[in-house]
Short mmCIF file of N, CA and C in Angstrom, two decimals:
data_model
loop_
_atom_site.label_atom_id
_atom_site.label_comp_id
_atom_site.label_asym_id
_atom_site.label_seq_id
_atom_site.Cartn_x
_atom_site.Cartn_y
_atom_site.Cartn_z
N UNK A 239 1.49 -26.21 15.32
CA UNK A 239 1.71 -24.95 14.63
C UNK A 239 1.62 -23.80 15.63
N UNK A 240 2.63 -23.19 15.34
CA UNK A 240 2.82 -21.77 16.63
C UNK A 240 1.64 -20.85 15.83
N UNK A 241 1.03 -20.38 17.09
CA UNK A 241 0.23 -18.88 16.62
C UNK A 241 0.85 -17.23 16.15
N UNK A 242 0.61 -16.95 15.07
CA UNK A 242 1.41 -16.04 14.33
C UNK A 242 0.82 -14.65 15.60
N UNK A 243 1.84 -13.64 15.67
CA UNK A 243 2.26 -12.85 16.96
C UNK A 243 1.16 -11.91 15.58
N UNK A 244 0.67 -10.25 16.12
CA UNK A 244 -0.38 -9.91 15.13
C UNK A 244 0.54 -9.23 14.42
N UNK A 245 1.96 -8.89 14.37
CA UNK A 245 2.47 -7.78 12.81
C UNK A 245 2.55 -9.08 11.77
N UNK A 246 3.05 -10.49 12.75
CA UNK A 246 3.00 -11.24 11.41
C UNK A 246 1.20 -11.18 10.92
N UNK A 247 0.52 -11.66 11.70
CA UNK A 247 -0.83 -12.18 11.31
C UNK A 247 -1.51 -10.73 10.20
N UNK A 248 -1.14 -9.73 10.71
CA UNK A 248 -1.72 -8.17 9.23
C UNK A 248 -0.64 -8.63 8.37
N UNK A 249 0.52 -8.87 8.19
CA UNK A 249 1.40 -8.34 7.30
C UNK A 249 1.15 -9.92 6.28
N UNK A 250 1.21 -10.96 6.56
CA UNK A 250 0.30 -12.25 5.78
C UNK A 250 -0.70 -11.42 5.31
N UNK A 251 -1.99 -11.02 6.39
CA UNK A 251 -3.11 -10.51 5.01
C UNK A 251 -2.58 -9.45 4.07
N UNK A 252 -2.17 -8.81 4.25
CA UNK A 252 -1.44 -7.61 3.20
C UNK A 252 -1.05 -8.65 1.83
N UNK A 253 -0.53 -9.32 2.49
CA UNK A 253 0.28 -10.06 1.16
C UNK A 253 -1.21 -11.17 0.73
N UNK A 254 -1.98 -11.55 1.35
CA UNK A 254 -2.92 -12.12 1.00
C UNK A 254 -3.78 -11.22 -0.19
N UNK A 255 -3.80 -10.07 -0.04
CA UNK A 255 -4.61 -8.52 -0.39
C UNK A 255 -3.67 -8.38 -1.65
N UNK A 256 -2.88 -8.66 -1.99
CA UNK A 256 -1.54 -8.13 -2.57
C UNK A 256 -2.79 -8.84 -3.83
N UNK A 257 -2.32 -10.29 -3.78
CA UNK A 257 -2.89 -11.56 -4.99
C UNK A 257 -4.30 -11.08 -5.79
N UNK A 258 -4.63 -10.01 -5.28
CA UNK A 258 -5.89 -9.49 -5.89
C UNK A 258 -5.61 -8.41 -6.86
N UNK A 259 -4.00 -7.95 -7.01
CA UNK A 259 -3.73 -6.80 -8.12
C UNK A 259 -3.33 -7.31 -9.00
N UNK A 260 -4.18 -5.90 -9.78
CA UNK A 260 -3.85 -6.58 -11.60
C UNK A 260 -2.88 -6.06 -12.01
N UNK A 261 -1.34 -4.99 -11.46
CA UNK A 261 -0.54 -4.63 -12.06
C UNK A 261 0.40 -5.20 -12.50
N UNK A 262 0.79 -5.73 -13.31
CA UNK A 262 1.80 -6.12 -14.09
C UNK A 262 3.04 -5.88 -13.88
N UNK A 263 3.67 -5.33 -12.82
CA UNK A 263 5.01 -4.86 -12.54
C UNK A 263 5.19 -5.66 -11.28
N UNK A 264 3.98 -5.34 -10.19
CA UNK A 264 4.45 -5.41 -8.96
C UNK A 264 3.01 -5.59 -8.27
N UNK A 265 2.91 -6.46 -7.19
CA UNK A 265 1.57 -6.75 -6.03
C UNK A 265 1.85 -6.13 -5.09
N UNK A 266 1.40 -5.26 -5.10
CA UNK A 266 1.57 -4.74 -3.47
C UNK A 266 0.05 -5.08 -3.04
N UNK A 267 -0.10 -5.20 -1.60
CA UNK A 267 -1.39 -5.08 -0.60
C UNK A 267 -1.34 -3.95 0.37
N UNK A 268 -2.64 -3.45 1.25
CA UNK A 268 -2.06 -2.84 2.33
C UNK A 268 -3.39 -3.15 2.88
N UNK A 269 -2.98 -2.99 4.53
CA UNK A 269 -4.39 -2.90 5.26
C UNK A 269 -3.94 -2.06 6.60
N UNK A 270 -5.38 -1.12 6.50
CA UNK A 270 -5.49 -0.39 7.63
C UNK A 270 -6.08 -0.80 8.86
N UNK A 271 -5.15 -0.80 10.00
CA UNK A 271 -5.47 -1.81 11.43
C UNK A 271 -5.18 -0.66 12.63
N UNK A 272 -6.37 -0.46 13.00
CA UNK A 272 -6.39 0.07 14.64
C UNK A 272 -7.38 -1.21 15.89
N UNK A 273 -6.47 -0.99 16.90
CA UNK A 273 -6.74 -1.72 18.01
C UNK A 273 -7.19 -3.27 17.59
N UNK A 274 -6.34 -3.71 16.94
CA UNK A 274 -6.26 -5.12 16.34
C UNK A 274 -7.30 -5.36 15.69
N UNK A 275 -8.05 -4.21 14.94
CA UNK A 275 -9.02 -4.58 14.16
C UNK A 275 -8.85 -3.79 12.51
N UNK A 276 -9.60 -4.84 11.64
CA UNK A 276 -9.06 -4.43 9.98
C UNK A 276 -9.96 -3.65 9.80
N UNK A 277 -9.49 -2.33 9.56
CA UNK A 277 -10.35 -1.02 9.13
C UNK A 277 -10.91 -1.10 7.69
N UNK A 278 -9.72 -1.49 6.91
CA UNK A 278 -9.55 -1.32 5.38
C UNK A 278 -8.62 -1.94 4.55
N UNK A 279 -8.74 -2.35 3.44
CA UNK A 279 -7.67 -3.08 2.58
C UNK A 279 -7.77 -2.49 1.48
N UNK A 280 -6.35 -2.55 0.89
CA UNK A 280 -6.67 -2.48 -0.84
C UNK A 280 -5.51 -2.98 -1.47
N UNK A 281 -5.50 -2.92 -2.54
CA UNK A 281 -4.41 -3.45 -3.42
C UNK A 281 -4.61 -2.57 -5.12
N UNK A 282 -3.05 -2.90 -5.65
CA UNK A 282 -2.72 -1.83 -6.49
C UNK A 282 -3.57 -2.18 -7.98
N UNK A 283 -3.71 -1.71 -8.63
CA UNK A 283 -4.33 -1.88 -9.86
C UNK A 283 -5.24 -0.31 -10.35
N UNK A 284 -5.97 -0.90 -11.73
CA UNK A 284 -6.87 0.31 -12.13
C UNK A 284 -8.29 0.56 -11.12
N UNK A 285 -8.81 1.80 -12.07
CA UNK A 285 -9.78 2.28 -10.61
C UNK A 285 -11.04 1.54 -10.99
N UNK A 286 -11.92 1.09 -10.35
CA UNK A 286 -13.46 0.77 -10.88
C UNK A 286 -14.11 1.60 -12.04
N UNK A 287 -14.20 0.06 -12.76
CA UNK A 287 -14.96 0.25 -13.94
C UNK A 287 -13.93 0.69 -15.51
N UNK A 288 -12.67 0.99 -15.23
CA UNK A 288 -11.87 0.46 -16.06
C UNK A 288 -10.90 -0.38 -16.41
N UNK A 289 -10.79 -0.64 -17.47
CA UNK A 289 -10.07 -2.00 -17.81
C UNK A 289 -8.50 -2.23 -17.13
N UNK A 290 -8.31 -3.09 -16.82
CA UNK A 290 -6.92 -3.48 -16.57
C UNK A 290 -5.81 -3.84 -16.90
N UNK A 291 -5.05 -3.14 -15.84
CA UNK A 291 -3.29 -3.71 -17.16
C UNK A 291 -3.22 -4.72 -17.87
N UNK A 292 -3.90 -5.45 -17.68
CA UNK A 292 -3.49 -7.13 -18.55
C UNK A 292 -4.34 -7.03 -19.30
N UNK A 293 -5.37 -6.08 -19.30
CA UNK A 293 -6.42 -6.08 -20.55
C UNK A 293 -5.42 -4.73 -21.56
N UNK A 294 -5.04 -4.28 -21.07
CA UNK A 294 -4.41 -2.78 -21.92
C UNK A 294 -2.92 -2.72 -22.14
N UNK A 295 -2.52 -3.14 -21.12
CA UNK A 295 -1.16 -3.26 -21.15
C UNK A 295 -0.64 -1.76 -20.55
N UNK A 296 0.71 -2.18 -20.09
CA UNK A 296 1.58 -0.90 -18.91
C UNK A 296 2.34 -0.20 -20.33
N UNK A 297 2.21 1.17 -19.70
CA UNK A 297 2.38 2.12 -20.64
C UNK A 297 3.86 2.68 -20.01
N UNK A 298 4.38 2.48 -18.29
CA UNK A 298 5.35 2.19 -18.10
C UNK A 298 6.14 1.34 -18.30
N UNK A 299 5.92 0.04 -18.59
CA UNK A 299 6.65 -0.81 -19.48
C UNK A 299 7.08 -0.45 -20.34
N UNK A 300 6.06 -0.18 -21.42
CA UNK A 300 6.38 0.16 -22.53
C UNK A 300 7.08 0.73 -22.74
N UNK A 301 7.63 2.07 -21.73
CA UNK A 301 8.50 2.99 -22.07
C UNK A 301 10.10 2.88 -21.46
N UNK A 302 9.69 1.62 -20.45
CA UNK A 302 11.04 1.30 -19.63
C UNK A 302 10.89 2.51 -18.62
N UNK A 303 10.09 2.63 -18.31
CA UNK A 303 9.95 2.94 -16.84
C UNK A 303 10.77 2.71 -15.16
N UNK A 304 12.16 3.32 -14.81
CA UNK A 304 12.04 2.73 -13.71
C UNK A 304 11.35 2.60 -12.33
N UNK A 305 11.28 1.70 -11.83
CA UNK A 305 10.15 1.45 -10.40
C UNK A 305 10.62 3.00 -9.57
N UNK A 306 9.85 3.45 -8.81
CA UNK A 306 10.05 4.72 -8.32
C UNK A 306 9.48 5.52 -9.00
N UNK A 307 9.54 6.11 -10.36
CA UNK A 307 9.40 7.46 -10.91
C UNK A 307 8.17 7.52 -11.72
N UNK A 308 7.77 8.71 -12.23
CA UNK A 308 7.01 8.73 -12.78
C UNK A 308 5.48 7.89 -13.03
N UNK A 309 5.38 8.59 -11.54
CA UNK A 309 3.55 7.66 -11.15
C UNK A 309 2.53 8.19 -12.06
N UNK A 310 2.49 9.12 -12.24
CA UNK A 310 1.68 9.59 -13.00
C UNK A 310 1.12 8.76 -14.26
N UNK A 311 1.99 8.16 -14.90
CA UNK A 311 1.99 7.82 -16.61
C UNK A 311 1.31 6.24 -16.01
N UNK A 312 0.57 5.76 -14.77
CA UNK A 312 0.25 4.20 -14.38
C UNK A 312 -1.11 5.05 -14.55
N UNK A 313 -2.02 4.01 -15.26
CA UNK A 313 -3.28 4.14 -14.79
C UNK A 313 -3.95 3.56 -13.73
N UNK A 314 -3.27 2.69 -12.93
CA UNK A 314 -3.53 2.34 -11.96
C UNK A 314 -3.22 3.00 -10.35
N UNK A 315 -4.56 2.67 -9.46
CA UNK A 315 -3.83 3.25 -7.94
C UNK A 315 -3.22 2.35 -7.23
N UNK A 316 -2.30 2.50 -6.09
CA UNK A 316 -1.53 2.19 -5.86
C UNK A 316 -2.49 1.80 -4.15
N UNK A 317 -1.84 0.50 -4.11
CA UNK A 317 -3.00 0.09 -2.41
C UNK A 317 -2.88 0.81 -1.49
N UNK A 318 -1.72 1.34 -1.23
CA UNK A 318 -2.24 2.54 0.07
C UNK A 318 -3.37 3.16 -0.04
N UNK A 319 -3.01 4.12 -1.49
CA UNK A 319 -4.69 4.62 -1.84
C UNK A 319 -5.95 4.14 -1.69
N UNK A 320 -5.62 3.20 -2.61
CA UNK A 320 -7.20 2.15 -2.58
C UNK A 320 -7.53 1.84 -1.07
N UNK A 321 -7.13 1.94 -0.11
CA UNK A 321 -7.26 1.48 1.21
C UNK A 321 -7.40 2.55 1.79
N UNK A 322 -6.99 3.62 1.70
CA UNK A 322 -7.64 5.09 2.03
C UNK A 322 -9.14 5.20 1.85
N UNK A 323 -9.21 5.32 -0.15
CA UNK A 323 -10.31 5.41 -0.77
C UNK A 323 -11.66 4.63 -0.16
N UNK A 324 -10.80 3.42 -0.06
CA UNK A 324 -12.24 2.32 0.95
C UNK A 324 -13.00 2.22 2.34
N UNK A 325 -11.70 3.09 2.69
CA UNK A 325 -12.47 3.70 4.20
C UNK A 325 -13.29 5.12 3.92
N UNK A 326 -12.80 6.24 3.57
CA UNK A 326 -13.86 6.93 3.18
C UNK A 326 -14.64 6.69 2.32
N UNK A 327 -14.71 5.64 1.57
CA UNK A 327 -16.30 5.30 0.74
C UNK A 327 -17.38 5.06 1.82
N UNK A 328 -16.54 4.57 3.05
CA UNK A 328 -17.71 3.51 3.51
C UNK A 328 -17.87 4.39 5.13
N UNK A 329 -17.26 5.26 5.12
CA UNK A 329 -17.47 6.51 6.45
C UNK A 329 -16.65 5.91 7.56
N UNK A 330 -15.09 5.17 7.31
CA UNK A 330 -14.53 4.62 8.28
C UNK A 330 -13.44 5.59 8.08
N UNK A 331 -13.47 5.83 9.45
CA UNK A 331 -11.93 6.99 10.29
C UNK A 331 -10.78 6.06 10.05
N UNK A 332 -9.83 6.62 9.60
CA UNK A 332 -8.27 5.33 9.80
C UNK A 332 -7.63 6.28 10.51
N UNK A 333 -7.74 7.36 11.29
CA UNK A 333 -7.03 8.49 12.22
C UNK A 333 -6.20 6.93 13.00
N UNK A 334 -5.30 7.90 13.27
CA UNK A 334 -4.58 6.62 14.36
C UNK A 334 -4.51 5.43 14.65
N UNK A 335 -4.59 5.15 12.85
CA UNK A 335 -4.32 3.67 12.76
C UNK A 335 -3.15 3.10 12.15
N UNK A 336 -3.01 1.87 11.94
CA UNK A 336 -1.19 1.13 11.47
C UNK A 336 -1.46 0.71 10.26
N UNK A 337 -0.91 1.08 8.79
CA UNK A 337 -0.80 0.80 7.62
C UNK A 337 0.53 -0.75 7.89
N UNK A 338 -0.36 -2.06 7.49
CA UNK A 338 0.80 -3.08 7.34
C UNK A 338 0.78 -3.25 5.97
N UNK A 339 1.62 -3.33 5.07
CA UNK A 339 1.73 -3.16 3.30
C UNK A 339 2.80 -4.24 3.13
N UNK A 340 2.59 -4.79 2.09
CA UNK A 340 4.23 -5.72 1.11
C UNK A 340 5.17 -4.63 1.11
N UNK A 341 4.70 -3.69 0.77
CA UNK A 341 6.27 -2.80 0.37
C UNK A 341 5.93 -1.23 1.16
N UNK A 342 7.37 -0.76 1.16
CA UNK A 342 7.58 0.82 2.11
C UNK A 342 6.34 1.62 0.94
N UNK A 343 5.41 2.68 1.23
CA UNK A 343 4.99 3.63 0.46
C UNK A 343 5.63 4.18 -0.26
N UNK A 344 4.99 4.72 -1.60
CA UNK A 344 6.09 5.52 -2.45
C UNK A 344 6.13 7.43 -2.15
N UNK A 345 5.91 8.39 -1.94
CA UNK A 345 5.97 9.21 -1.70
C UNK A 345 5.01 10.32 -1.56
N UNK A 346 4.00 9.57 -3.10
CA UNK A 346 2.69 10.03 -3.21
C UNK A 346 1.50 9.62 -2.24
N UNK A 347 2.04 8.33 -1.71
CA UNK A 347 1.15 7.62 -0.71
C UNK A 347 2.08 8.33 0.78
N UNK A 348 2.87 8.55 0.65
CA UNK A 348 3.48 8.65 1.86
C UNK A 348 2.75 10.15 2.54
N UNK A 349 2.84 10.86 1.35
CA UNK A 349 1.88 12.13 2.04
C UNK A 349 0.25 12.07 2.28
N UNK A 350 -0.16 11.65 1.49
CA UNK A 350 -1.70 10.87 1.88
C UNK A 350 -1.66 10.07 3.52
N UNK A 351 -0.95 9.27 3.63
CA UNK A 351 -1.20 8.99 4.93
C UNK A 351 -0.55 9.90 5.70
N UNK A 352 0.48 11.03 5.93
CA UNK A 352 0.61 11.68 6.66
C UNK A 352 -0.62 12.59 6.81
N UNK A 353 -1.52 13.01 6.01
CA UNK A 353 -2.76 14.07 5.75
C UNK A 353 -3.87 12.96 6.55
N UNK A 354 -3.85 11.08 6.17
CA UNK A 354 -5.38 10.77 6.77
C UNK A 354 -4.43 10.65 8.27
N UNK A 355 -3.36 10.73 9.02
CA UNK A 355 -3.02 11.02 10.37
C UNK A 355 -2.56 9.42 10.68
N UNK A 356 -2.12 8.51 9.86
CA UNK A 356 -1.76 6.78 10.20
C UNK A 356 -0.17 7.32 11.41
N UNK A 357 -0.60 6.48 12.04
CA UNK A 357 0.47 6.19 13.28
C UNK A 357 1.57 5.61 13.09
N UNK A 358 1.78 4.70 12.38
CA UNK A 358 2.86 3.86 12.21
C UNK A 358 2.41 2.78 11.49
N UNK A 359 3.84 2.62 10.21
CA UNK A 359 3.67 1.98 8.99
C UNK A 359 4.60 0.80 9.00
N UNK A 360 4.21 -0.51 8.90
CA UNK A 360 4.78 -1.79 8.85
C UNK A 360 4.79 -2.31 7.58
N UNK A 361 5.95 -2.75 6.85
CA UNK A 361 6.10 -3.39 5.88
C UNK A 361 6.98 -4.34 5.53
N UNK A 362 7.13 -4.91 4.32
CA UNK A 362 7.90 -6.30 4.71
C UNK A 362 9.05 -6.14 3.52
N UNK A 363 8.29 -5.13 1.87
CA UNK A 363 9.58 -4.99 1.63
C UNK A 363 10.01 -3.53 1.25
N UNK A 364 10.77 -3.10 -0.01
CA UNK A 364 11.33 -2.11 -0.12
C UNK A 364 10.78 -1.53 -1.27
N UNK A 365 10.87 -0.18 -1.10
CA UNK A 365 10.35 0.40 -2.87
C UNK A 365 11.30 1.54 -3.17
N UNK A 366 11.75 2.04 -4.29
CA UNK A 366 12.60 2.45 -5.32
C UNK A 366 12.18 3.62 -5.06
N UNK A 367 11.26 4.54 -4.59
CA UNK A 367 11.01 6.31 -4.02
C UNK A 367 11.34 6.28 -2.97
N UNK A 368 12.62 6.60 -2.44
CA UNK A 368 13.05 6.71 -1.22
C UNK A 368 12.94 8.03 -0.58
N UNK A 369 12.20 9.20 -1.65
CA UNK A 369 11.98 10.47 -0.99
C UNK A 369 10.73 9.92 -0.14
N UNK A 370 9.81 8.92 0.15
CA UNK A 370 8.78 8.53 1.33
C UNK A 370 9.84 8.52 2.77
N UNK A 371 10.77 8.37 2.53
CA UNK A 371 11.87 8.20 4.11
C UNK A 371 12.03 9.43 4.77
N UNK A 372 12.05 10.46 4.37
CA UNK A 372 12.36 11.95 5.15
C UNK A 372 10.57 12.67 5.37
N UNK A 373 9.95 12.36 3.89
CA UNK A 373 8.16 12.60 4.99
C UNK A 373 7.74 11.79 5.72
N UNK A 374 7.98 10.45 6.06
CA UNK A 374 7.35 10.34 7.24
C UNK A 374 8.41 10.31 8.47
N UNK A 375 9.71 10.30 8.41
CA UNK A 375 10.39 11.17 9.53
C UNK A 375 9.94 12.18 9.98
N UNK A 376 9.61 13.31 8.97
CA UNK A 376 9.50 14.49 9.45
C UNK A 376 8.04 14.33 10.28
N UNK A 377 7.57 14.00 9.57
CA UNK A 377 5.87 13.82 10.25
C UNK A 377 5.73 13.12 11.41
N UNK A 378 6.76 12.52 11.99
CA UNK A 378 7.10 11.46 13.33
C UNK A 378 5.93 9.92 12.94
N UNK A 379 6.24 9.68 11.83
CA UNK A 379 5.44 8.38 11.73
C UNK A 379 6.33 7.30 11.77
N UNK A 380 6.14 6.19 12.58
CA UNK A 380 7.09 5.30 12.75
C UNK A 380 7.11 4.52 11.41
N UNK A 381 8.39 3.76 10.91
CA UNK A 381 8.60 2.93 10.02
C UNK A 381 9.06 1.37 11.02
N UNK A 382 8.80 0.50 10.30
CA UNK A 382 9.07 -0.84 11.11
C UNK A 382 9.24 -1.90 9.77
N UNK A 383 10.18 -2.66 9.16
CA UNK A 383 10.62 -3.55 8.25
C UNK A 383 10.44 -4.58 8.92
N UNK A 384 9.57 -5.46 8.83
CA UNK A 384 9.58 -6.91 8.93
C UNK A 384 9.75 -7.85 7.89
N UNK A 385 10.62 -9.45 8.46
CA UNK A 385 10.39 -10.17 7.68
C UNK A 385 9.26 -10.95 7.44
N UNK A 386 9.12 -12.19 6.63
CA UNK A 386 8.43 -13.24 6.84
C UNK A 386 8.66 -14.09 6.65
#
């Protein structure tokens, strides 16, 4: 067995990180990695201490929601966040570090990591808010699409 090179070896845990969300639409994972070390992880779902989509059910479903729009109406956060949120719970800097995620950020996350200062964002697939493509251009944050 060949040894996985490290965008594969983060971008596997991402998707490892993913299997832990309770959203009902979609798994995303993400983890925050500077100097080949895991800062932070999270994955998408509701926030601590309330119930979960599969306990309540998607209220974007319900309404036919398409993927992209209208974040607001999810009661759930989305893993970029949660992987933000988990480093400042715990007093960890992600300044100049590499977000590897299942999917591109959506727009709301895309400015959050331009504000915590992430260097460059690796992901494996695609997401439906394509206004995240011109903020982190503008912000000079690299994008990188890998497979697996």
């Amino acid at each position: 067995m060949e040894r996985p090179g490290w965008d594969e070896y983060f971008i596997h845990i991402a998707h490892l990180v993913s299997q832990r969300s309770t959203c009902l639409r979609r798994q995303v994972g993400a983890v925050m990695v500077k100097d080949k070390r895991i800062l932070s992880t999270g994955y998408n779902g509701a926030p601590a201490r309330l119930r979960h989509c599969r306990e309540v059910g998607c209220l974007r479903e319900e309404q036919k929601i398409p993927s992209g729009q209208r974040h607001e109406l999810c009661r759930g956060l989305h893993a970029e966040q949660n992987a933000i949120i988990q480093a400042a719970l715990y007093g960890v800097s992600i300044e100049g570090s590499f977000l590897y995620s299942t999917h591109l950020p959506c727009s709301l996350c895309a400015k959050m990591l331009v504000n915590a200062r992430i260097l460059e964002i690796v992901y494996s697939g695609g997401y439906a808010d394509e206004l995240s493509l011109p903020i982190f251009h503008e912000a000079g944050i690299a994008l990188r699409k890998i497979s697996l």
